[in-house]
Amino acid sequence: MSLKTLPLLFINLGGEMMYILDQRLRAQNIPTEKSKKVLNDIVATMFNKRFMEELFKPQTLYSKKAMRTVFDRLAHASIMRLNAASMDKLYDLMTMAFKYQVSLALRPKDILLITLNHMDTMRSYVEDSAGVRSQVEHVYRMLAETYASLSQGEFQLIRQTLLNFFQDMHIRVSIFLKDKVQNNNGRFVLKIGGTLPYGTESPGLIRSFDASGKSRNIAFAPGANYTVSGREGSFDQRGDRITKLGCNMYSSSRPVETSGPSISKSVMQGSDMDTSNPDPLAKAHLDLLSRLIGANVTKNEFRLNLFKDDKEEDEAASIQPIEVAESQVVNIDASKGGKTSELAKIMGEMSVGDKGGGGGDDSDLLDLMDS
């Protein structure tokens, strides 16, 4: 497991959250002034200097439950409010989008380019706010300092850590289904052919060498058409990232739907969360985030709906969570004992509505639709 994965997971999930909120704010005709305030407030809280410095310290990933709680708090950092069903759907879309991007990255290092695509769009949301823009630019520098010198092997470990985090998450998303990049069981389609990673040759040739060093070439049919990458994406603050992974895939003309066992309802059960050995860094980060958000509390709040209408949202909220069979869950306690459940306690204080959870059974489908 890589100890440098958490900042990339947080920033990319945050970027996907901003894309979805921006689309829904426009779809519901929220006044421009209020929409800008929501986006500015969330980016300002997300990229708070103290919070980022804590986040970039080498550490293990949060549990799924802790990560879900962080984004619930972050989504409510401004005057916008989401009910539990809309927050569940928001988190489902965020996680599946980034999982798709990590799965399709041509090489492990491209995860940094995906992150920069998210950063570029979030910076565009706050161009009119010099203070918030400077916070975003500070994170660009932190990303360069932390990841620019990593080897391909270290990026591969980061990618593996991310994929382990997303394991068993199979929510169906309408955009992916319509583009035929996701199957009905929620798993992504990884097609052969297409663009090759930068710095690699097109397959179709085997080179062998004898004892004297003389080479012999054997050609074969690769079974698909491949295109060699002409240049590498830019890792500078401003530049062409080449890859489109991490760009905003939402628009008012492309409705978003999800269906499948809800990630949010699964992670709130917390089967992956060792409450006897809480992560003190996760607790500290949640405490800090709560204080930062508390400073932004204001009047003139409004509710945002991620569903077609209130009736559909109420129906989604009324769906009973799928219980996890005890025989399907193995809890391993590697703690040394004697520790209090600090993270479990703070989760209770920052409750986002524990609803139990599904165990990833693809036959149990939760159909959530958007306009």
Short mmCIF file of C-alpha atoms in Angstrom, two decimals:
data_model
loop_
_atom_site.label_atom_id
_atom_site.label_comp_id
_atom_site.label_asym_id
_atom_site.label_seq_id
_atom_site.Cartn_x
_atom_site.Cartn_y
_atom_site.Cartn_z
CA MET A 1 0.00 0.00 0.00
CA SER A 2 1.27 3.46 -0.91
CA LEU A 3 1.31 6.12 1.82
CA LYS A 4 1.06 8.87 -0.80
CA THR A 5 -2.35 7.93 -2.23
CA LEU A 6 -4.71 9.90 0.01
CA PRO A 7 -4.19 13.38 -1.56
CA LEU A 8 -4.85 11.99 -5.07
CA LEU A 9 -7.99 10.17 -3.96
CA PHE A 10 -9.33 13.23 -2.14
CA ILE A 11 -8.59 15.73 -4.93
CA ASN A 12 -10.00 13.57 -7.72
CA LEU A 13 -13.16 12.66 -5.81
CA GLY A 14 -13.53 16.33 -4.93
CA GLY A 15 -13.17 17.28 -8.59
CA GLU A 16 -15.90 14.84 -9.59
CA MET A 17 -18.13 16.23 -6.84
CA MET A 18 -17.65 19.74 -8.21
CA TYR A 19 -18.57 18.60 -11.75
CA ILE A 20 -21.81 17.03 -10.54
CA LEU A 21 -22.80 19.96 -8.32
CA ASP A 22 -22.08 22.44 -11.10
CA GLN A 23 -24.32 20.46 -13.48
CA ARG A 24 -27.15 20.19 -10.95
CA LEU A 25 -26.96 23.86 -9.99
CA ARG A 26 -27.44 24.76 -13.65
CA ALA A 27 -30.14 22.14 -14.21
CA GLN A 28 -32.20 23.47 -11.30
CA ASN A 29 -31.75 27.09 -12.44
CA ILE A 30 -30.13 28.18 -9.19
CA PRO A 31 -29.24 31.90 -9.44
CA THR A 32 -25.71 32.49 -10.71
CA GLU A 33 -24.66 34.38 -7.59
CA LYS A 34 -25.67 31.50 -5.32
CA SER A 35 -24.10 28.91 -7.61
CA LYS A 36 -20.78 30.75 -7.63
CA LYS A 37 -20.87 31.05 -3.85
CA VAL A 38 -21.42 27.31 -3.45
CA LEU A 39 -18.53 26.40 -5.77
CA ASN A 40 -16.22 28.99 -4.23
CA ASP A 41 -17.01 27.97 -0.65
CA ILE A 42 -16.49 24.27 -1.31
CA VAL A 43 -13.20 24.78 -3.19
CA ALA A 44 -11.99 27.17 -0.47
CA THR A 45 -12.73 24.61 2.25
CA MET A 46 -11.36 21.70 0.23
CA PHE A 47 -8.05 23.44 -0.47
CA ASN A 48 -7.60 25.12 2.90
CA LYS A 49 -3.83 25.33 3.45
CA ARG A 50 -3.81 23.69 6.89
CA PHE A 51 -6.08 20.89 5.76
CA MET A 52 -3.96 20.22 2.65
CA GLU A 53 -0.74 20.13 4.68
CA GLU A 54 -2.24 17.48 6.94
CA LEU A 55 -3.61 15.54 3.98
CA PHE A 56 -0.27 15.43 2.14
CA LYS A 57 1.56 13.83 5.07
CA PRO A 58 2.42 10.17 4.32
CA GLN A 59 -0.42 8.04 5.69
CA THR A 60 -2.73 5.18 4.87
CA LEU A 61 -6.09 5.75 3.17
CA TYR A 62 -9.15 6.52 5.28
CA SER A 63 -11.73 3.79 5.64
CA LYS A 64 -14.60 4.01 3.18
CA LYS A 65 -16.85 5.23 5.97
CA ALA A 66 -14.46 8.01 6.97
CA MET A 67 -14.02 9.12 3.34
CA ARG A 68 -17.79 9.21 2.86
CA THR A 69 -18.15 11.35 6.01
CA VAL A 70 -15.47 13.80 4.84
CA PHE A 71 -17.32 14.45 1.58
CA ASP A 72 -20.67 14.73 3.29
CA ARG A 73 -19.22 17.55 5.38
CA LEU A 74 -17.46 19.10 2.40
CA ALA A 75 -20.64 19.12 0.28
CA HIS A 76 -22.36 21.13 3.04
CA ALA A 77 -19.58 23.70 3.40
CA SER A 78 -21.73 26.43 1.86
CA ILE A 79 -25.40 27.47 1.66
CA MET A 80 -26.39 24.36 -0.33
CA ARG A 81 -28.01 21.40 1.43
CA LEU A 82 -28.51 17.81 0.24
CA ASN A 83 -30.74 15.24 1.85
CA ALA A 84 -29.42 11.74 2.54
CA ALA A 85 -30.65 10.18 -0.73
CA SER A 86 -29.10 12.92 -2.88
CA MET A 87 -25.83 12.71 -0.93
CA ASP A 88 -25.77 8.94 -1.47
CA LYS A 89 -26.22 9.42 -5.19
CA LEU A 90 -23.58 12.15 -5.33
CA TYR A 91 -21.00 9.95 -3.65
CA ASP A 92 -21.89 6.98 -5.89
CA LEU A 93 -21.30 9.06 -9.02
CA MET A 94 -18.04 10.50 -7.68
CA THR A 95 -16.53 7.14 -6.83
CA MET A 96 -17.56 5.36 -10.03
CA ALA A 97 -16.26 8.17 -12.22
CA PHE A 98 -12.83 8.16 -10.63
CA LYS A 99 -12.70 4.36 -10.56
CA TYR A 100 -13.36 4.42 -14.32
CA GLN A 101 -10.53 6.91 -14.85
CA VAL A 102 -8.04 4.90 -12.80
CA SER A 103 -9.05 1.70 -14.63
CA LEU A 104 -8.49 3.29 -18.06
CA ALA A 105 -5.27 5.14 -17.30
CA LEU A 106 -2.74 4.04 -19.94
CA ARG A 107 0.11 4.04 -17.44
CA PRO A 108 0.25 4.56 -13.66
CA LYS A 109 1.78 8.04 -13.94
CA ASP A 110 -1.28 9.22 -15.88
CA ILE A 111 -3.14 9.32 -12.55
CA LEU A 112 -1.26 12.55 -11.91
CA LEU A 113 -2.47 13.94 -15.28
CA ILE A 114 -6.03 12.93 -14.33
CA THR A 115 -5.59 14.83 -11.07
CA LEU A 116 -4.33 17.90 -12.94
CA ASN A 117 -7.39 17.79 -15.23
CA HIS A 118 -9.59 17.96 -12.14
CA MET A 119 -7.45 20.75 -10.71
CA ASP A 120 -7.67 22.76 -13.96
CA THR A 121 -11.47 22.71 -13.94
CA MET A 122 -11.73 23.55 -10.25
CA ARG A 123 -9.40 26.48 -10.81
CA SER A 124 -11.72 27.71 -13.57
CA TYR A 125 -14.61 27.74 -11.07
CA VAL A 126 -12.78 30.22 -8.82
CA GLU A 127 -10.99 32.45 -11.36
CA ASP A 128 -12.89 35.49 -10.04
CA SER A 129 -11.75 34.91 -6.46
CA ALA A 130 -8.07 35.73 -6.03
CA GLY A 131 -7.86 34.27 -2.53
CA VAL A 132 -9.34 30.90 -3.43
CA ARG A 133 -7.38 30.78 -6.69
CA SER A 134 -4.14 31.18 -4.71
CA GLN A 135 -5.16 28.21 -2.54
CA VAL A 136 -5.63 26.09 -5.67
CA GLU A 137 -2.27 27.17 -7.08
CA HIS A 138 -0.62 26.23 -3.77
CA VAL A 139 -1.97 22.69 -4.19
CA TYR A 140 -0.51 22.56 -7.72
CA ARG A 141 2.88 23.21 -6.14
CA MET A 142 2.30 20.57 -3.46
CA LEU A 143 1.41 18.01 -6.15
CA ALA A 144 4.60 18.81 -8.07
CA GLU A 145 6.77 18.56 -4.95
CA THR A 146 5.20 15.28 -3.84
CA TYR A 147 4.73 13.36 -7.09
CA ALA A 148 6.96 14.77 -9.83
CA SER A 149 9.99 12.70 -8.82
CA LEU A 150 8.20 9.40 -8.17
CA SER A 151 9.20 6.35 -10.20
CA GLN A 152 6.84 4.30 -12.35
CA GLY A 153 6.95 1.61 -9.68
CA GLU A 154 5.76 4.07 -7.02
CA PHE A 155 2.92 5.25 -9.27
CA GLN A 156 1.97 1.60 -9.89
CA LEU A 157 1.71 1.11 -6.12
CA ILE A 158 -0.52 4.20 -5.91
CA ARG A 159 -2.74 2.81 -8.66
CA GLN A 160 -2.98 -0.54 -6.92
CA THR A 161 -3.92 1.17 -3.65
CA LEU A 162 -6.68 3.13 -5.41
CA LEU A 163 -8.08 0.04 -7.12
CA ASN A 164 -8.11 -1.80 -3.79
CA PHE A 165 -10.14 1.08 -2.34
CA PHE A 166 -12.68 0.83 -5.19
CA GLN A 167 -12.91 -2.97 -5.14
CA ASP A 168 -16.50 -4.31 -5.10
CA MET A 169 -18.00 -0.95 -6.07
CA HIS A 170 -20.23 -1.68 -9.08
CA ILE A 171 -22.77 1.14 -9.42
CA ARG A 172 -24.20 1.46 -12.95
CA VAL A 173 -23.99 4.95 -14.45
CA SER A 174 -26.10 5.86 -17.48
CA ILE A 175 -23.34 7.77 -19.29
CA PHE A 176 -21.05 4.73 -19.08
CA LEU A 177 -23.84 2.36 -20.12
CA LYS A 178 -24.83 4.51 -23.12
CA ASP A 179 -21.21 4.78 -24.23
CA LYS A 180 -20.92 0.99 -23.83
CA VAL A 181 -17.95 1.25 -21.49
CA GLN A 182 -19.81 -0.41 -18.62
CA ASN A 183 -21.71 -3.70 -18.50
CA ASN A 184 -25.09 -4.21 -16.86
CA ASN A 185 -23.38 -5.79 -13.86
CA GLY A 186 -21.58 -2.50 -13.18
CA ARG A 187 -18.14 -3.64 -14.31
CA PHE A 188 -16.18 -1.60 -16.82
CA VAL A 189 -15.31 -2.73 -20.35
CA LEU A 190 -11.57 -2.54 -21.01
CA LYS A 191 -11.22 -2.69 -24.78
CA ILE A 192 -8.12 -3.73 -26.68
CA GLY A 193 -6.50 -1.43 -29.19
CA GLY A 194 -6.42 2.35 -29.18
CA THR A 195 -3.73 4.75 -28.00
CA LEU A 196 -0.61 3.28 -26.41
CA PRO A 197 1.09 4.68 -23.30
CA TYR A 198 3.66 7.37 -24.05
CA GLY A 199 7.13 5.94 -24.66
CA THR A 200 6.00 2.48 -25.76
CA GLU A 201 6.17 0.78 -29.14
CA SER A 202 3.26 -0.68 -31.07
CA PRO A 203 2.90 -4.44 -30.44
CA GLY A 204 3.52 -6.86 -33.31
CA LEU A 205 7.24 -7.63 -33.16
CA ILE A 206 9.25 -10.11 -31.07
CA ARG A 207 13.02 -9.56 -30.85
CA SER A 208 15.28 -12.39 -29.73
CA PHE A 209 19.06 -12.33 -29.20
CA ASP A 210 21.56 -15.16 -29.43
CA ALA A 211 24.72 -15.56 -27.34
CA SER A 212 26.71 -13.33 -29.69
CA GLY A 213 24.17 -10.53 -29.40
CA LYS A 214 22.77 -10.95 -32.88
CA SER A 215 19.06 -10.22 -32.99
CA ARG A 216 16.22 -11.87 -34.87
CA ASN A 217 12.80 -10.31 -35.41
CA ILE A 218 9.53 -12.22 -35.62
CA ALA A 219 6.38 -10.31 -36.61
CA PHE A 220 2.90 -11.26 -35.43
CA ALA A 221 -0.61 -9.86 -35.71
CA PRO A 222 -1.46 -7.92 -32.51
CA GLY A 223 -5.20 -8.48 -32.96
CA ALA A 224 -6.17 -4.79 -32.78
CA ASN A 225 -5.20 -1.38 -34.11
CA TYR A 226 -2.86 0.66 -31.92
CA THR A 227 -1.75 4.29 -32.10
CA VAL A 228 1.59 5.46 -30.73
CA SER A 229 1.42 8.53 -28.45
CA GLY A 230 3.16 11.45 -30.10
CA ARG A 231 3.94 13.37 -26.90
CA GLU A 232 3.53 13.23 -23.16
CA GLY A 233 0.94 15.26 -21.28
CA SER A 234 2.13 18.38 -19.47
CA PHE A 235 2.65 18.24 -15.70
CA ASP A 236 2.99 22.03 -15.41
CA GLN A 237 0.39 24.24 -13.73
CA ARG A 238 -0.97 25.15 -17.14
CA GLY A 239 -0.57 22.90 -20.14
CA ASP A 240 -2.08 20.28 -22.40
CA ARG A 241 -2.67 17.12 -20.35
CA ILE A 242 -3.32 15.13 -23.59
CA THR A 243 -5.57 12.65 -21.78
CA LYS A 244 -9.27 13.47 -21.44
CA LEU A 245 -9.64 11.32 -18.34
CA GLY A 246 -10.51 13.57 -15.43
CA CYS A 247 -12.27 16.17 -17.58
CA ASN A 248 -15.90 17.10 -16.91
CA MET A 249 -18.14 14.48 -18.52
CA TYR A 250 -21.39 16.06 -17.32
CA SER A 251 -23.52 18.60 -19.13
CA SER A 252 -27.16 19.69 -19.09
CA SER A 253 -27.74 17.65 -22.25
CA ARG A 254 -26.38 14.42 -20.76
CA PRO A 255 -28.53 13.19 -17.87
CA VAL A 256 -26.89 11.01 -15.24
CA GLU A 257 -28.44 7.90 -13.78
CA THR A 258 -27.11 5.35 -11.33
CA SER A 259 -28.27 1.91 -10.34
CA GLY A 260 -26.76 -0.94 -8.42
CA PRO A 261 -25.98 -1.71 -4.79
CA SER A 262 -25.39 1.73 -3.28
CA ILE A 263 -21.80 2.39 -2.32
CA SER A 264 -22.84 4.87 0.31
CA LYS A 265 -25.25 2.48 2.00
CA SER A 266 -22.60 -0.20 1.92
CA VAL A 267 -19.80 1.88 3.38
CA MET A 268 -21.94 3.34 6.16
CA GLN A 269 -22.11 -0.18 7.59
CA GLY A 270 -18.37 0.21 8.01
CA SER A 271 -17.32 -3.41 7.60
CA ASP A 272 -13.88 -2.18 6.50
CA MET A 273 -13.55 0.11 9.47
CA ASP A 274 -11.57 -1.15 12.46
CA THR A 275 -13.26 0.75 15.29
CA SER A 276 -10.89 -0.74 17.88
CA ASN A 277 -7.90 0.79 16.13
CA PRO A 278 -9.03 4.20 14.82
CA ASP A 279 -6.81 6.24 12.57
CA PRO A 280 -5.79 9.29 14.63
CA LEU A 281 -4.93 11.24 11.47
CA ALA A 282 -8.40 10.65 10.03
CA LYS A 283 -9.93 11.84 13.30
CA ALA A 284 -7.74 14.96 13.31
CA HIS A 285 -8.59 15.74 9.68
CA LEU A 286 -12.32 15.36 10.36
CA ASP A 287 -12.01 17.64 13.39
CA LEU A 288 -10.18 20.26 11.33
CA LEU A 289 -12.67 20.01 8.46
CA SER A 290 -15.58 20.43 10.87
CA ARG A 291 -14.03 23.62 12.28
CA LEU A 292 -13.38 25.00 8.79
CA ILE A 293 -16.96 24.30 7.70
CA GLY A 294 -18.34 25.75 10.92
CA ALA A 295 -16.75 29.07 9.99
CA ASN A 296 -18.74 29.10 6.73
CA VAL A 297 -22.19 28.64 8.26
CA THR A 298 -24.51 31.29 6.89
CA LYS A 299 -28.15 32.00 6.15
CA ASN A 300 -30.00 31.89 2.82
CA GLU A 301 -29.56 28.13 2.48
CA PHE A 302 -31.19 26.19 -0.35
CA ARG A 303 -31.67 22.49 -1.07
CA LEU A 304 -30.19 20.81 -4.14
CA ASN A 305 -31.84 17.68 -5.55
CA LEU A 306 -29.83 15.13 -7.54
CA PHE A 307 -33.02 13.41 -8.70
CA LYS A 308 -35.64 14.25 -11.31
CA ASP A 309 -38.05 15.54 -8.67
CA ASP A 310 -38.78 15.44 -4.94
CA LYS A 311 -41.02 12.38 -5.28
CA GLU A 312 -38.23 10.33 -6.83
CA GLU A 313 -35.82 11.52 -4.15
CA ASP A 314 -38.26 10.46 -1.41
CA GLU A 315 -38.70 7.06 -3.04
CA ALA A 316 -34.93 6.53 -3.12
CA ALA A 317 -34.65 7.55 0.53
CA SER A 318 -37.35 5.04 1.50
CA ILE A 319 -35.55 2.05 -0.01
CA GLN A 320 -34.43 -0.25 2.76
CA PRO A 321 -30.69 -0.97 2.82
CA ILE A 322 -29.52 -4.45 1.98
CA GLU A 323 -28.26 -6.31 5.00
CA VAL A 324 -24.81 -7.88 4.85
CA ALA A 325 -24.76 -11.54 5.82
CA GLU A 326 -22.36 -12.10 8.67
CA SER A 327 -20.84 -15.08 6.86
CA GLN A 328 -19.75 -12.76 4.04
CA VAL A 329 -17.75 -10.44 6.29
CA VAL A 330 -14.46 -11.29 7.94
CA ASN A 331 -13.26 -8.78 10.54
CA ILE A 332 -9.54 -8.88 11.30
CA ASP A 333 -8.44 -7.01 14.41
CA ALA A 334 -4.73 -6.26 14.23
CA SER A 335 -4.77 -3.74 17.05
CA LYS A 336 -2.79 -4.20 20.23
CA GLY A 337 -5.83 -3.54 22.39
CA GLY A 338 -6.48 -0.90 25.01
CA LYS A 339 -7.33 1.83 22.47
CA THR A 340 -10.62 3.69 22.60
CA SER A 341 -12.82 3.92 19.53
CA GLU A 342 -12.06 7.58 18.84
CA LEU A 343 -12.86 7.51 15.13
CA ALA A 344 -16.07 5.58 15.73
CA LYS A 345 -17.05 8.19 18.31
CA ILE A 346 -16.47 11.12 15.98
CA MET A 347 -18.37 9.31 13.24
CA GLY A 348 -21.32 9.18 15.57
CA GLU A 349 -21.01 12.88 16.32
CA MET A 350 -20.74 13.70 12.60
CA SER A 351 -23.44 11.18 11.62
CA VAL A 352 -24.64 11.37 8.05
CA GLY A 353 -27.36 8.86 8.70
CA ASP A 354 -26.07 5.33 9.11
CA LYS A 355 -28.26 3.24 6.87
CA GLY A 356 -26.57 -0.15 6.82
CA GLY A 357 -25.22 -1.42 3.55
CA GLY A 358 -25.14 -3.82 0.67
CA GLY A 359 -22.46 -6.38 0.30
CA GLY A 360 -21.90 -5.81 -3.42
CA ASP A 361 -24.38 -8.40 -4.70
CA ASP A 362 -25.00 -7.42 -8.32
CA SER A 363 -28.42 -9.08 -8.28
CA ASP A 364 -29.72 -6.46 -5.82
CA LEU A 365 -30.20 -3.30 -7.85
CA LEU A 366 -31.04 0.16 -6.59
CA ASP A 367 -32.37 2.23 -9.49
CA LEU A 368 -31.71 5.94 -9.12
CA MET A 369 -32.54 8.26 -12.01
CA ASP A 370 -31.61 11.82 -12.80
CA SER A 371 -32.94 14.44 -15.15
#
